[in-house]
Amino acid sequence: IAYALGSWKCGTQLPWKSWGEDYYMTHCLDFLGVGRIADFGVVGDNVCTGANCADTYKGSFHPFKNIAAWTQCWTQATVAKN
């Protein structure tokens, strides 16, 4: 709800135009005063904790910035669930 109601503030008051989506969301939610929960069990983050795309206990995987890398991870994740 905080983002839905306050995203316009981020768009008008933060210098976001050169930021990636992850950097933008982190800074926008901080700017809006949304607290953080350090739950590294939900996200497979290839920068911090590693991203095993076949891990069926993860809800998302990050970062996969090009089509080939994203598709490879998506394929591993969807094959693993079956």
CSV table of C-alpha atoms in Angstrom, one decimal:
chain,number,residue,atom,x,y,z
A,1,ILE,CA,0.0,0.0,0.0
A,2,ALA,CA,2.9,2.4,0.8
A,3,TYR,CA,4.3,2.1,-2.7
A,4,ALA,CA,0.9,2.4,-4.4
A,5,LEU,CA,0.1,5.6,-2.5
A,6,GLY,CA,3.6,7.1,-2.5
A,7,SER,CA,5.4,6.0,-5.7
A,8,TRP,CA,4.7,9.5,-7.2
A,9,LYS,CA,6.9,10.9,-4.5
A,10,CYS,CA,9.8,8.7,-5.6
A,11,GLY,CA,9.2,9.6,-9.2
A,12,THR,CA,9.3,13.3,-8.5
A,13,GLN,CA,11.7,13.6,-5.6
A,14,LEU,CA,14.4,11.0,-6.3
A,15,PRO,CA,17.1,11.1,-9.1
A,16,TRP,CA,16.0,7.7,-10.3
A,17,LYS,CA,16.4,7.9,-14.1
A,18,SER,CA,19.7,6.1,-14.3
A,19,TRP,CA,18.9,3.5,-11.7
A,20,GLY,CA,18.1,-0.2,-12.3
A,21,GLU,CA,14.7,-1.5,-11.0
A,22,ASP,CA,16.2,-3.2,-7.9
A,23,TYR,CA,18.2,0.0,-6.9
A,24,TYR,CA,15.1,2.1,-7.5
A,25,MET,CA,12.8,0.0,-5.4
A,26,THR,CA,15.2,-0.2,-2.5
A,27,HIS,CA,15.7,3.5,-2.4
A,28,CYS,CA,12.1,4.4,-3.1
A,29,LEU,CA,10.8,2.1,-0.3
A,30,ASP,CA,13.5,3.5,2.1
A,31,PHE,CA,12.4,7.0,1.1
A,32,LEU,CA,8.8,6.1,1.8
A,33,GLY,CA,9.7,4.7,5.3
A,34,VAL,CA,8.9,1.1,4.5
A,35,GLY,CA,10.9,-1.2,6.9
A,36,ARG,CA,13.0,-4.1,5.7
A,37,ILE,CA,12.9,-7.8,6.5
A,38,ALA,CA,16.1,-9.7,5.9
A,39,ASP,CA,14.6,-12.9,4.5
A,40,PHE,CA,17.3,-14.3,2.2
A,41,GLY,CA,15.5,-17.6,2.0
A,42,VAL,CA,12.9,-16.3,-0.4
A,43,VAL,CA,15.1,-14.7,-3.1
A,44,GLY,CA,17.9,-16.4,-4.9
A,45,ASP,CA,20.2,-13.4,-5.3
A,46,ASN,CA,23.2,-14.2,-7.5
A,47,VAL,CA,25.0,-11.1,-6.1
A,48,CYS,CA,24.7,-11.9,-2.3
A,49,THR,CA,23.7,-15.5,-1.6
A,50,GLY,CA,23.7,-17.3,-5.0
A,51,ALA,CA,20.9,-18.1,-7.3
A,52,ASN,CA,20.2,-21.7,-7.8
A,53,CYS,CA,17.3,-21.4,-10.3
A,54,ALA,CA,16.3,-25.0,-9.7
A,55,ASP,CA,15.7,-24.3,-6.0
A,56,THR,CA,11.9,-24.8,-5.6
A,57,TYR,CA,11.9,-23.1,-2.2
A,58,LYS,CA,12.8,-19.7,-3.8
A,59,GLY,CA,10.1,-17.3,-4.9
A,60,SER,CA,12.3,-15.3,-7.2
A,61,PHE,CA,15.8,-15.0,-8.6
A,62,HIS,CA,18.0,-12.0,-9.1
A,63,PRO,CA,19.7,-10.5,-11.1
A,64,PHE,CA,19.3,-11.8,-14.6
A,65,LYS,CA,19.8,-8.7,-16.7
A,66,ASN,CA,19.8,-10.1,-20.2
A,67,ILE,CA,17.3,-12.3,-22.1
A,68,ALA,CA,19.5,-15.4,-22.3
A,69,ALA,CA,20.4,-15.4,-18.6
A,70,TRP,CA,16.8,-14.8,-17.6
A,71,THR,CA,15.5,-17.5,-20.0
A,72,GLN,CA,18.0,-20.1,-18.7
A,73,CYS,CA,17.0,-19.4,-15.1
A,74,TRP,CA,13.3,-19.5,-15.9
A,75,THR,CA,13.8,-22.8,-17.7
A,76,GLN,CA,15.6,-24.3,-14.8
A,77,ALA,CA,13.0,-23.1,-12.3
A,78,THR,CA,10.0,-24.4,-14.3
A,79,VAL,CA,11.6,-27.7,-15.0
A,80,ALA,CA,12.5,-28.2,-11.4
A,81,LYS,CA,8.8,-27.7,-10.2
A,82,ASN,CA,7.7,-30.7,-12.3
